[in-house]
Amino acid sequence: MRARAVERAERHALPALAVTTVLVLLGIFYYPVATVFRESVVVDGRATLSVFWAVLSDPFYFGELGRVLNGTPPSAVLDSLLSGDPRLGVVGFTAYQAALSSVASVALGLPAAYLLSRYEFPGRRTLRSLTILPFVLPSIMVAVGFVATFGQNGTLNTVLGALGLGQVDLLFTLEAVVVAHAFYNAPLVARVTTAAWESVDASAVETARSLGASPRRAFRDVVAPQIYPAVVLGAVLTFVFTFGTFPIVLALGGFELATVEVFVYRLVRDLEYAEAAALALVELGVSLALLYAYLRYEARHTVSAEGIRPLPRRPLRPPSLSFRELAPRVGLALYAVVALAVFVAPIASMVSASLTGPNGPTLAHYEFLLERQVSGTSFQVQPWDAVRNSLLFAGAALAVALPMGVVVAVLTTRRYRGRKVLDAVAMAPLAVSGIVVGLGLLRGLVFGVEVGGTRVAVGGALAIVAAHAVAGYPFVVRTVAPGLAGLDRSLVESARALGASRARVLTDVELPLVWPAVVAGAAFAVAISIGEFSATVVLASGTSQFTMPVAIERFIGRRLGPATAMGVVLLVVTSASFLVIDRLGGETDAF
Amino acid sequence: MRRRNFLSAAGAAVATTVAGCSGIAGQTESDDERTLVVGTYSAFIDAPSTSPGAWLKEQFEAEFDARLVWQTPENGVNHYIERQAAGVDTETDVYVGLNVDDLVRIDQELEEGLFVAADDVDGSDGVKSSLAFDPESRAVPYDTGYVSLVYDSTRTTAPETFDGLLAEESAGDLIAQNPASSATGRAFLLHTVSRFGPDGYLDYWADLQANDVRVLGSWSDAYSAWSSGEAPMVVSYSTDQVYADRNDADLQKHQVRFLDDQGYANPEGMAVFADANEPDLAREFLSFMLRPEVQGEIAVRNVAFPATEDAQLPDDYARLAHEPPEPVTFTYDDLAGNVGTWVEDWERQFAEN
């Protein structure tokens, strides 16, 4: 009797989850965001494309394209295109900057993935867990770290001066912005690529080798095709994120390098919603087009897998002094120097800023945190509460984002027409301007909607968790879906033939086979939740629901100390969380 | 879309009646414990240095036998504009922290007033007339700041004039802020409009840009870059030495310069919401904020200048908090219909790609 009930519940588990997922997405994301985007096409109650046209045909935003559209003679546009210095417009410049950031992130992320997936050394697992750390840091902390590292009186110049190499002036340039974006996103590239590399089946490589392929050939024909999609995914996500970037550009570059999002912010602040929404839609269009192109590519390049026996890792210490053994390790050593400068130095600077006062080393900033905790009033942000909330929200968001992500991954790996479009639409939370999401949540949820004369408003902890889950679940989809698509269908079919429900096949057969991807997705979902700011401040019903990034923002003042001390707390708590996730997630070697 | 029920009608009525009639009747609760909800910006109640919020709450509650609840919406007064436009009650009695362009934006956006006139609250006649910035007397000033240059005199001597900033020796020396995301950045931009006129300020900025001025995002971006020695001058507040002194910093590294002997005044105002639940208590709160001892306390804790003539300030306050020989500021009428264009034209010139 009970077995029957369990069976029935199992049979309906997936459809029920799918319906819930769609409802959550509609309520927390698509509807609120639509209320804002509507502003660009409905002006004074009438549908119009005039606002859109005005933005598209504005050379300030669209450069030469805008000039063509606003009626500049084509010959004049052609002349400036050929002159070698065409007008990019804000949108063009933002794309250019995002493309550079993607290249830099791949360049800095790939060697890390190679090191983490192909070499064995003490602390490897810890290092792998911590690679994602930069991804969660609030931009204000990154700016502080970068000024202290690459500024005129920064660490880099101190080191160069000691070596007698002169001074470099890196700040307030496009280069500084690109390196900061790589700081954020190279970990993303490294993490997804590592997961893909660890999922490569060793037997396929062995087969190729036994058929006479050289190691290089085996890598090119067997290993690389399974890694490419992950690398491209990392590049595409970096582009999408840096295309919608805002605070970092102004903190480390300056207003000359203003991106589209800078103008979205200003227009929203001045309540010029029509133009703001039109610009944000342009952002979304570019990002979704790119994601859609990636999804088409991913679908063509899924490699079918039957199980995982990861490639054996090599020891980091060279077994012999031959060129073949030394060359990659020397390369990794050089990379380590660069990684120290780009990733470790800024974080170390934050830590040192939190321990420094005007008169040398001090613990005063940590005392400030304690004092705030002990004697702060109810309407002030309390550090411990912020830590607790961050962890609670991250845990709960993970519990929601994982099933959501897996369900959407299952739905989009079935074969039907238009599934790639659906898949791209499901990725929208990655691509929508954070400013627009915040405004949409305010209007759609916090103010509520009139239902039959009463106002239904949503806010507080549950809404925050839902918003964090919506922001994080696309990562779960993107890490899990390729693995699921590549699984041998006969596994699923034989399990089904033996009477297992679809849900049971998923949890007992399919997910264990793509487990590294599930763990990587989980880590991203947690990272997104811990770093999230804009939805949290809008939905929190009071200071008691504020998280670590909000506390950091509140503690910014004339002295950097209090904010950086809170930043160090965030670093420690986040590091611990990622170590726990990876330990609980286990190593793939366990299979 | 922007229709409100009876409150909108009431609000419109209030906005057009002579001030003094105390507006709409909120829900008159029993008088055992009244609650006053006050919206403000977060630094007013929760800054890492000092902020007046806790002290004000304690004093007010002790005297008025009421509860004071602070609210700090992330997008400031825009939050309430949004609420009213969506037809939702603001559920707030007072807003603390209005400036001139907030009022311009409110009046541009909303058909009926968000706030009611409050020029007859006790003590409002003590407010310095130079600070009054609302022609409709809704916003009552409670403090003011002056935006100036702050410079490290161990590294440079700041020029004395705007034109001096264009000189060769000042190249790359100044960090300013984005007018859209920072109050100081906005004030500095408006100061240049005031100094060179709406027809001349863009030319001045073109020269300033050629001389390598840095325009960063927020005030804290700029101030922390300046503190780390990226440039010797930054656009900030003329009360900079008050903080520096508190943190035992070297005052030589925190010198204030009023270009052309002028500082741009940024008075902050407070106002009573048209749909306040406790309009009477709200007006008592405004009076309370204007008392001499409270004015002194706000100035010290918010590190600003009082709005009234008779504020009680500590004796050495003037030693560290500098007032410009000639305060300049734009009035509501100057800004209405212009400020948006000024900022946008500046953006389009400065960030042209």
PDB file of C-alpha atoms in Angstrom, chain A residues 167-419:
ATOM      1  CA  GLN A 167      57.150  52.007 -12.422  1.00  0.00           C
ATOM      2  CA  VAL A 168      53.941  51.075 -14.214  1.00  0.00           C
ATOM      3  CA  ASP A 169      50.757  53.096 -14.061  1.00  0.00           C
ATOM      4  CA  LEU A 170      47.953  50.632 -14.616  1.00  0.00           C
ATOM      5  CA  LEU A 171      45.007  52.247 -12.931  1.00  0.00           C
ATOM      6  CA  PHE A 172      42.132  54.067 -14.592  1.00  0.00           C
ATOM      7  CA  THR A 173      42.748  52.360 -17.905  1.00  0.00           C
ATOM      8  CA  LEU A 174      40.851  49.820 -19.942  1.00  0.00           C
ATOM      9  CA  GLU A 175      43.574  47.301 -19.066  1.00  0.00           C
ATOM     10  CA  ALA A 176      42.824  47.623 -15.354  1.00  0.00           C
ATOM     11  CA  VAL A 177      39.138  47.007 -15.999  1.00  0.00           C
ATOM     12  CA  VAL A 178      39.868  43.967 -18.173  1.00  0.00           C
ATOM     13  CA  VAL A 179      42.213  42.460 -15.579  1.00  0.00           C
ATOM     14  CA  ALA A 180      39.627  43.056 -12.839  1.00  0.00           C
ATOM     15  CA  HIS A 181      37.006  41.341 -14.988  1.00  0.00           C
ATOM     16  CA  ALA A 182      39.405  38.439 -15.466  1.00  0.00           C
ATOM     17  CA  PHE A 183      39.861  38.335 -11.695  1.00  0.00           C
ATOM     18  CA  TYR A 184      36.115  37.792 -11.422  1.00  0.00           C
ATOM     19  CA  ASN A 185      35.568  35.459 -14.339  1.00  0.00           C
ATOM     20  CA  ALA A 186      38.729  33.411 -14.890  1.00  0.00           C
ATOM     21  CA  PRO A 187      37.688  31.326 -11.859  1.00  0.00           C
ATOM     22  CA  LEU A 188      34.426  30.630 -13.656  1.00  0.00           C
ATOM     23  CA  VAL A 189      36.290  29.448 -16.766  1.00  0.00           C
ATOM     24  CA  ALA A 190      38.641  27.383 -14.609  1.00  0.00           C
ATOM     25  CA  ARG A 191      35.862  25.738 -12.672  1.00  0.00           C
ATOM     26  CA  VAL A 192      33.635  24.691 -15.596  1.00  0.00           C
ATOM     27  CA  THR A 193      36.651  23.542 -17.605  1.00  0.00           C
ATOM     28  CA  THR A 194      38.013  21.535 -14.689  1.00  0.00           C
ATOM     29  CA  ALA A 195      34.643  19.812 -14.303  1.00  0.00           C
ATOM     30  CA  ALA A 196      34.651  18.931 -18.024  1.00  0.00           C
ATOM     31  CA  TRP A 197      38.254  17.742 -17.969  1.00  0.00           C
ATOM     32  CA  GLU A 198      37.598  15.535 -14.956  1.00  0.00           C
ATOM     33  CA  SER A 199      34.655  14.000 -16.790  1.00  0.00           C
ATOM     34  CA  VAL A 200      36.760  12.828 -19.717  1.00  0.00           C
ATOM     35  CA  ASP A 201      36.724   9.053 -19.755  1.00  0.00           C
ATOM     36  CA  ALA A 202      40.193   7.566 -19.534  1.00  0.00           C
ATOM     37  CA  SER A 203      39.213   4.465 -21.500  1.00  0.00           C
ATOM     38  CA  ALA A 204      38.543   6.558 -24.612  1.00  0.00           C
ATOM     39  CA  VAL A 205      42.047   7.963 -24.436  1.00  0.00           C
ATOM     40  CA  GLU A 206      43.504   4.505 -23.818  1.00  0.00           C
ATOM     41  CA  THR A 207      41.662   3.144 -26.840  1.00  0.00           C
ATOM     42  CA  ALA A 208      43.056   5.907 -29.030  1.00  0.00           C
ATOM     43  CA  ARG A 209      46.551   5.302 -27.705  1.00  0.00           C
ATOM     44  CA  SER A 210      46.319   1.537 -28.266  1.00  0.00           C
ATOM     45  CA  LEU A 211      45.324   2.261 -31.849  1.00  0.00           C
ATOM     46  CA  GLY A 212      48.618   4.058 -32.273  1.00  0.00           C
ATOM     47  CA  ALA A 213      47.720   7.719 -31.644  1.00  0.00           C
ATOM     48  CA  SER A 214      50.481   9.857 -30.160  1.00  0.00           C
ATOM     49  CA  PRO A 215      49.701  11.523 -26.809  1.00  0.00           C
ATOM     50  CA  ARG A 216      49.282  14.826 -28.625  1.00  0.00           C
ATOM     51  CA  ARG A 217      46.992  13.257 -31.194  1.00  0.00           C
ATOM     52  CA  ALA A 218      44.956  11.545 -28.474  1.00  0.00           C
ATOM     53  CA  PHE A 219      44.559  14.878 -26.713  1.00  0.00           C
ATOM     54  CA  ARG A 220      43.525  16.674 -29.879  1.00  0.00           C
ATOM     55  CA  ASP A 221      41.018  14.062 -31.020  1.00  0.00           C
ATOM     56  CA  VAL A 222      39.648  12.687 -27.772  1.00  0.00           C
ATOM     57  CA  VAL A 223      40.208  15.064 -24.858  1.00  0.00           C
ATOM     58  CA  ALA A 224      39.993  18.506 -26.456  1.00  0.00           C
ATOM     59  CA  PRO A 225      36.559  18.062 -28.068  1.00  0.00           C
ATOM     60  CA  GLN A 226      35.142  17.314 -24.634  1.00  0.00           C
ATOM     61  CA  ILE A 227      36.726  20.420 -23.133  1.00  0.00           C
ATOM     62  CA  TYR A 228      35.924  22.956 -25.872  1.00  0.00           C
ATOM     63  CA  PRO A 229      32.256  23.391 -24.928  1.00  0.00           C
ATOM     64  CA  ALA A 230      33.197  24.185 -21.332  1.00  0.00           C
ATOM     65  CA  VAL A 231      35.808  26.739 -22.414  1.00  0.00           C
ATOM     66  CA  VAL A 232      33.391  28.385 -24.809  1.00  0.00           C
ATOM     67  CA  LEU A 233      30.746  28.386 -22.077  1.00  0.00           C
ATOM     68  CA  GLY A 234      33.162  30.144 -19.746  1.00  0.00           C
ATOM     69  CA  ALA A 235      33.970  32.706 -22.424  1.00  0.00           C
ATOM     70  CA  VAL A 236      30.310  33.302 -23.267  1.00  0.00           C
ATOM     71  CA  LEU A 237      29.271  33.686 -19.624  1.00  0.00           C
ATOM     72  CA  THR A 238      32.179  36.083 -19.058  1.00  0.00           C
ATOM     73  CA  PHE A 239      31.039  38.139 -22.016  1.00  0.00           C
ATOM     74  CA  VAL A 240      27.469  38.204 -20.736  1.00  0.00           C
ATOM     75  CA  PHE A 241      28.515  39.245 -17.237  1.00  0.00           C
ATOM     76  CA  THR A 242      31.010  41.875 -18.323  1.00  0.00           C
ATOM     77  CA  PHE A 243      28.614  43.217 -20.938  1.00  0.00           C
ATOM     78  CA  GLY A 244      26.313  44.131 -18.056  1.00  0.00           C
ATOM     79  CA  THR A 245      29.081  45.391 -15.802  1.00  0.00           C
ATOM     80  CA  PHE A 246      28.774  48.630 -13.908  1.00  0.00           C
ATOM     81  CA  PRO A 247      30.577  49.456 -10.631  1.00  0.00           C
ATOM     82  CA  ILE A 248      34.000  47.994 -11.474  1.00  0.00           C
ATOM     83  CA  VAL A 249      34.254  49.960 -14.713  1.00  0.00           C
ATOM     84  CA  LEU A 250      33.784  53.280 -12.927  1.00  0.00           C
ATOM     85  CA  ALA A 251      35.902  52.352  -9.917  1.00  0.00           C
ATOM     86  CA  LEU A 252      38.974  51.203 -11.839  1.00  0.00           C
ATOM     87  CA  GLY A 253      38.504  52.781 -15.260  1.00  0.00           C
ATOM     88  CA  GLY A 254      36.614  56.018 -15.121  1.00  0.00           C
ATOM     89  CA  PHE A 255      33.650  57.595 -16.863  1.00  0.00           C
ATOM     90  CA  GLU A 256      35.394  57.606 -20.255  1.00  0.00           C
ATOM     91  CA  LEU A 257      34.924  53.830 -20.186  1.00  0.00           C
ATOM     92  CA  ALA A 258      31.238  53.976 -19.256  1.00  0.00           C
ATOM     93  CA  THR A 259      29.286  50.863 -20.244  1.00  0.00           C
ATOM     94  CA  VAL A 260      25.629  50.481 -21.196  1.00  0.00           C
ATOM     95  CA  GLU A 261      24.740  49.588 -17.614  1.00  0.00           C
ATOM     96  CA  VAL A 262      26.132  52.921 -16.369  1.00  0.00           C
ATOM     97  CA  PHE A 263      23.503  54.662 -18.474  1.00  0.00           C
ATOM     98  CA  VAL A 264      20.776  52.228 -17.469  1.00  0.00           C
ATOM     99  CA  TYR A 265      21.585  53.148 -13.865  1.00  0.00           C
ATOM    100  CA  ARG A 266      21.450  56.878 -14.516  1.00  0.00           C
ATOM    101  CA  LEU A 267      18.222  56.675 -16.491  1.00  0.00           C
ATOM    102  CA  VAL A 268      16.532  54.584 -13.787  1.00  0.00           C
ATOM    103  CA  ARG A 269      17.730  56.997 -11.133  1.00  0.00           C
ATOM    104  CA  ASP A 270      16.213  59.880 -13.078  1.00  0.00           C
ATOM    105  CA  LEU A 271      13.035  57.817 -13.558  1.00  0.00           C
ATOM    106  CA  GLU A 272      13.436  57.849 -17.330  1.00  0.00           C
ATOM    107  CA  TYR A 273      12.191  54.310 -17.570  1.00  0.00           C
ATOM    108  CA  ALA A 274      11.339  54.124 -21.255  1.00  0.00           C
ATOM    109  CA  GLU A 275      14.889  54.766 -22.403  1.00  0.00           C
ATOM    110  CA  ALA A 276      16.381  52.740 -19.536  1.00  0.00           C
ATOM    111  CA  ALA A 277      14.243  49.725 -20.410  1.00  0.00           C
ATOM    112  CA  ALA A 278      15.066  50.067 -24.107  1.00  0.00           C
ATOM    113  CA  LEU A 279      18.788  50.042 -23.318  1.00  0.00           C
ATOM    114  CA  ALA A 280      18.413  47.106 -20.938  1.00  0.00           C
ATOM    115  CA  LEU A 281      16.511  45.227 -23.643  1.00  0.00           C
ATOM    116  CA  VAL A 282      19.392  45.846 -26.027  1.00  0.00           C
ATOM    117  CA  GLU A 283      21.737  44.364 -23.406  1.00  0.00           C
ATOM    118  CA  LEU A 284      19.448  41.382 -23.003  1.00  0.00           C
ATOM    119  CA  GLY A 285      19.109  40.896 -26.758  1.00  0.00           C
ATOM    120  CA  VAL A 286      22.867  40.821 -27.306  1.00  0.00           C
ATOM    121  CA  SER A 287      23.463  38.473 -24.380  1.00  0.00           C
ATOM    122  CA  LEU A 288      20.637  36.086 -25.247  1.00  0.00           C
ATOM    123  CA  ALA A 289      21.684  35.945 -28.898  1.00  0.00           C
ATOM    124  CA  LEU A 290      25.135  34.939 -27.794  1.00  0.00           C
ATOM    125  CA  LEU A 291      23.801  32.354 -25.333  1.00  0.00           C
ATOM    126  CA  TYR A 292      21.520  30.938 -28.019  1.00  0.00           C
ATOM    127  CA  ALA A 293      24.453  30.616 -30.436  1.00  0.00           C
ATOM    128  CA  TYR A 294      26.401  28.853 -27.711  1.00  0.00           C
ATOM    129  CA  LEU A 295      23.543  26.439 -27.017  1.00  0.00           C
ATOM    130  CA  ARG A 296      23.362  25.506 -30.697  1.00  0.00           C
ATOM    131  CA  TYR A 297      27.091  24.880 -30.598  1.00  0.00           C
ATOM    132  CA  GLU A 298      26.855  22.889 -27.355  1.00  0.00           C
ATOM    133  CA  ALA A 299      24.135  20.677 -28.811  1.00  0.00           C
ATOM    134  CA  ARG A 300      26.339  19.783 -31.777  1.00  0.00           C
ATOM    135  CA  HIS A 301      29.308  18.994 -29.601  1.00  0.00           C
ATOM    136  CA  THR A 302      28.017  16.793 -26.848  1.00  0.00           C
ATOM    137  CA  VAL A 303      30.175  13.752 -26.531  1.00  0.00           C
ATOM    138  CA  SER A 304      28.418  10.613 -25.539  1.00  0.00           C
ATOM    139  CA  ALA A 305      29.727   9.024 -22.382  1.00  0.00           C
ATOM    140  CA  GLU A 306      28.931   5.785 -20.639  1.00  0.00           C
ATOM    141  CA  GLY A 307      30.642   6.274 -17.341  1.00  0.00           C
ATOM    142  CA  ILE A 308      33.536   8.061 -15.824  1.00  0.00           C
ATOM    143  CA  ARG A 309      36.946   6.788 -15.069  1.00  0.00           C
ATOM    144  CA  PRO A 310      38.904  10.064 -14.875  1.00  0.00           C
ATOM    145  CA  LEU A 311      42.314  10.392 -16.442  1.00  0.00           C
ATOM    146  CA  PRO A 312      45.089   9.605 -13.990  1.00  0.00           C
ATOM    147  CA  ARG A 313      46.737  12.769 -12.638  1.00  0.00           C
ATOM    148  CA  ARG A 314      50.443  13.350 -12.982  1.00  0.00           C
ATOM    149  CA  PRO A 315      52.603  14.308 -10.020  1.00  0.00           C
ATOM    150  CA  LEU A 316      53.516  17.989 -10.027  1.00  0.00           C
ATOM    151  CA  ARG A 317      57.119  17.125  -9.223  1.00  0.00           C
ATOM    152  CA  PRO A 318      58.693  16.070 -12.564  1.00  0.00           C
ATOM    153  CA  PRO A 319      59.445  12.333 -12.567  1.00  0.00           C
ATOM    154  CA  SER A 320      62.420  12.917 -14.906  1.00  0.00           C
ATOM    155  CA  LEU A 321      64.300  15.926 -16.218  1.00  0.00           C
ATOM    156  CA  SER A 322      63.325  15.417 -19.856  1.00  0.00           C
ATOM    157  CA  PHE A 323      62.030  18.348 -21.908  1.00  0.00           C
ATOM    158  CA  ARG A 324      58.615  16.702 -22.224  1.00  0.00           C
ATOM    159  CA  GLU A 325      58.222  16.542 -18.488  1.00  0.00           C
ATOM    160  CA  LEU A 326      59.768  19.939 -17.743  1.00  0.00           C
ATOM    161  CA  ALA A 327      58.151  22.190 -20.347  1.00  0.00           C
ATOM    162  CA  PRO A 328      54.551  22.097 -19.076  1.00  0.00           C
ATOM    163  CA  ARG A 329      55.713  22.442 -15.489  1.00  0.00           C
ATOM    164  CA  VAL A 330      57.872  25.470 -16.262  1.00  0.00           C
ATOM    165  CA  GLY A 331      54.829  26.958 -18.022  1.00  0.00           C
ATOM    166  CA  LEU A 332      52.750  26.328 -14.918  1.00  0.00           C
ATOM    167  CA  ALA A 333      55.406  27.962 -12.752  1.00  0.00           C
ATOM    168  CA  LEU A 334      55.275  31.084 -14.914  1.00  0.00           C
ATOM    169  CA  TYR A 335      51.501  31.025 -14.728  1.00  0.00           C
ATOM    170  CA  ALA A 336      51.712  30.761 -10.957  1.00  0.00           C
ATOM    171  CA  VAL A 337      53.611  34.066 -10.846  1.00  0.00           C
ATOM    172  CA  VAL A 338      50.904  35.774 -12.922  1.00  0.00           C
ATOM    173  CA  ALA A 339      48.159  34.185 -10.825  1.00  0.00           C
ATOM    174  CA  LEU A 340      49.838  35.422  -7.653  1.00  0.00           C
ATOM    175  CA  ALA A 341      49.780  38.969  -9.017  1.00  0.00           C
ATOM    176  CA  VAL A 342      46.220  38.890 -10.363  1.00  0.00           C
ATOM    177  CA  PHE A 343      44.350  36.750  -7.833  1.00  0.00           C
ATOM    178  CA  VAL A 344      46.316  36.464  -4.624  1.00  0.00           C
ATOM    179  CA  ALA A 345      47.791  39.962  -4.332  1.00  0.00           C
ATOM    180  CA  PRO A 346      44.458  41.851  -4.455  1.00  0.00           C
ATOM    181  CA  ILE A 347      42.940  39.518  -1.874  1.00  0.00           C
ATOM    182  CA  ALA A 348      46.026  39.809   0.310  1.00  0.00           C
ATOM    183  CA  SER A 349      45.749  43.611   0.020  1.00  0.00           C
ATOM    184  CA  MET A 350      42.180  43.500   1.308  1.00  0.00           C
ATOM    185  CA  VAL A 351      43.286  41.441   4.269  1.00  0.00           C
ATOM    186  CA  SER A 352      46.169  43.792   4.971  1.00  0.00           C
ATOM    187  CA  ALA A 353      43.913  46.879   4.652  1.00  0.00           C
ATOM    188  CA  SER A 354      41.632  45.360   7.274  1.00  0.00           C
ATOM    189  CA  LEU A 355      44.594  45.080   9.652  1.00  0.00           C
ATOM    190  CA  THR A 356      46.063  48.533   9.043  1.00  0.00           C
ATOM    191  CA  GLY A 357      45.213  51.885  10.580  1.00  0.00           C
ATOM    192  CA  PRO A 358      46.708  55.349  10.083  1.00  0.00           C
ATOM    193  CA  ASN A 359      49.444  54.462  12.572  1.00  0.00           C
ATOM    194  CA  GLY A 360      50.375  50.951  11.523  1.00  0.00           C
ATOM    195  CA  PRO A 361      48.975  47.505  12.299  1.00  0.00           C
ATOM    196  CA  THR A 362      45.772  47.410  14.305  1.00  0.00           C
ATOM    197  CA  LEU A 363      42.842  45.188  15.177  1.00  0.00           C
ATOM    198  CA  ALA A 364      40.582  48.227  15.543  1.00  0.00           C
ATOM    199  CA  HIS A 365      38.491  47.377  12.483  1.00  0.00           C
ATOM    200  CA  TYR A 366      37.632  43.954  13.844  1.00  0.00           C
ATOM    201  CA  GLU A 367      36.870  45.580  17.172  1.00  0.00           C
ATOM    202  CA  PHE A 368      34.463  47.798  15.264  1.00  0.00           C
ATOM    203  CA  LEU A 369      32.658  44.709  13.981  1.00  0.00           C
ATOM    204  CA  LEU A 370      32.439  43.301  17.502  1.00  0.00           C
ATOM    205  CA  GLU A 371      31.261  46.599  18.876  1.00  0.00           C
ATOM    206  CA  ARG A 372      28.594  46.844  16.165  1.00  0.00           C
ATOM    207  CA  GLN A 373      27.483  43.365  17.075  1.00  0.00           C
ATOM    208  CA  VAL A 374      27.302  44.077  20.795  1.00  0.00           C
ATOM    209  CA  SER A 375      26.012  47.639  20.954  1.00  0.00           C
ATOM    210  CA  GLY A 376      24.559  48.330  17.511  1.00  0.00           C
ATOM    211  CA  THR A 377      20.872  49.144  17.420  1.00  0.00           C
ATOM    212  CA  SER A 378      18.184  47.082  15.760  1.00  0.00           C
ATOM    213  CA  PHE A 379      18.129  49.275  12.657  1.00  0.00           C
ATOM    214  CA  GLN A 380      21.870  48.936  12.087  1.00  0.00           C
ATOM    215  CA  VAL A 381      23.467  46.045  10.252  1.00  0.00           C
ATOM    216  CA  GLN A 382      24.905  43.442  12.623  1.00  0.00           C
ATOM    217  CA  PRO A 383      27.920  41.506  11.321  1.00  0.00           C
ATOM    218  CA  TRP A 384      26.996  38.159  12.813  1.00  0.00           C
ATOM    219  CA  ASP A 385      23.404  38.383  11.606  1.00  0.00           C
ATOM    220  CA  ALA A 386      24.729  39.156   8.145  1.00  0.00           C
ATOM    221  CA  VAL A 387      26.952  36.065   8.239  1.00  0.00           C
ATOM    222  CA  ARG A 388      24.093  33.894   9.469  1.00  0.00           C
ATOM    223  CA  ASN A 389      21.663  35.244   6.862  1.00  0.00           C
ATOM    224  CA  SER A 390      24.171  34.763   4.060  1.00  0.00           C
ATOM    225  CA  LEU A 391      24.682  31.130   5.026  1.00  0.00           C
ATOM    226  CA  LEU A 392      20.978  30.437   5.527  1.00  0.00           C
ATOM    227  CA  PHE A 393      20.011  32.068   2.243  1.00  0.00           C
ATOM    228  CA  ALA A 394      22.821  30.294   0.397  1.00  0.00           C
ATOM    229  CA  GLY A 395      21.819  26.902   1.805  1.00  0.00           C
ATOM    230  CA  ALA A 396      18.155  27.437   1.062  1.00  0.00           C
ATOM    231  CA  ALA A 397      18.867  28.888  -2.377  1.00  0.00           C
ATOM    232  CA  LEU A 398      20.982  25.843  -3.169  1.00  0.00           C
ATOM    233  CA  ALA A 399      18.180  23.541  -2.054  1.00  0.00           C
ATOM    234  CA  VAL A 400      15.838  25.328  -4.483  1.00  0.00           C
ATOM    235  CA  ALA A 401      18.291  25.956  -7.334  1.00  0.00           C
ATOM    236  CA  LEU A 402      19.557  22.378  -7.627  1.00  0.00           C
ATOM    237  CA  PRO A 403      16.187  20.712  -8.322  1.00  0.00           C
ATOM    238  CA  MET A 404      15.170  23.675 -10.505  1.00  0.00           C
ATOM    239  CA  GLY A 405      18.363  23.425 -12.514  1.00  0.00           C
ATOM    240  CA  VAL A 406      18.172  19.654 -12.877  1.00  0.00           C
ATOM    241  CA  VAL A 407      14.534  19.803 -13.976  1.00  0.00           C
ATOM    242  CA  VAL A 408      15.238  22.466 -16.587  1.00  0.00           C
ATOM    243  CA  ALA A 409      18.281  20.489 -17.738  1.00  0.00           C
ATOM    244  CA  VAL A 410      16.086  17.399 -18.182  1.00  0.00           C
ATOM    245  CA  LEU A 411      13.415  19.402 -20.007  1.00  0.00           C
ATOM    246  CA  THR A 412      15.893  20.993 -22.392  1.00  0.00           C
ATOM    247  CA  THR A 413      17.751  17.802 -23.234  1.00  0.00           C
ATOM    248  CA  ARG A 414      14.607  16.122 -24.540  1.00  0.00           C
ATOM    249  CA  ARG A 415      14.227  16.283 -28.292  1.00  0.00           C
ATOM    250  CA  TYR A 416      11.553  18.663 -29.562  1.00  0.00           C
ATOM    251  CA  ARG A 417      11.376  21.683 -31.798  1.00  0.00           C
ATOM    252  CA  GLY A 418      12.325  24.973 -30.219  1.00  0.00           C
ATOM    253  CA  ARG A 419      13.964  23.479 -27.154  1.00  0.00           C
TER     254      ARG A 419
END
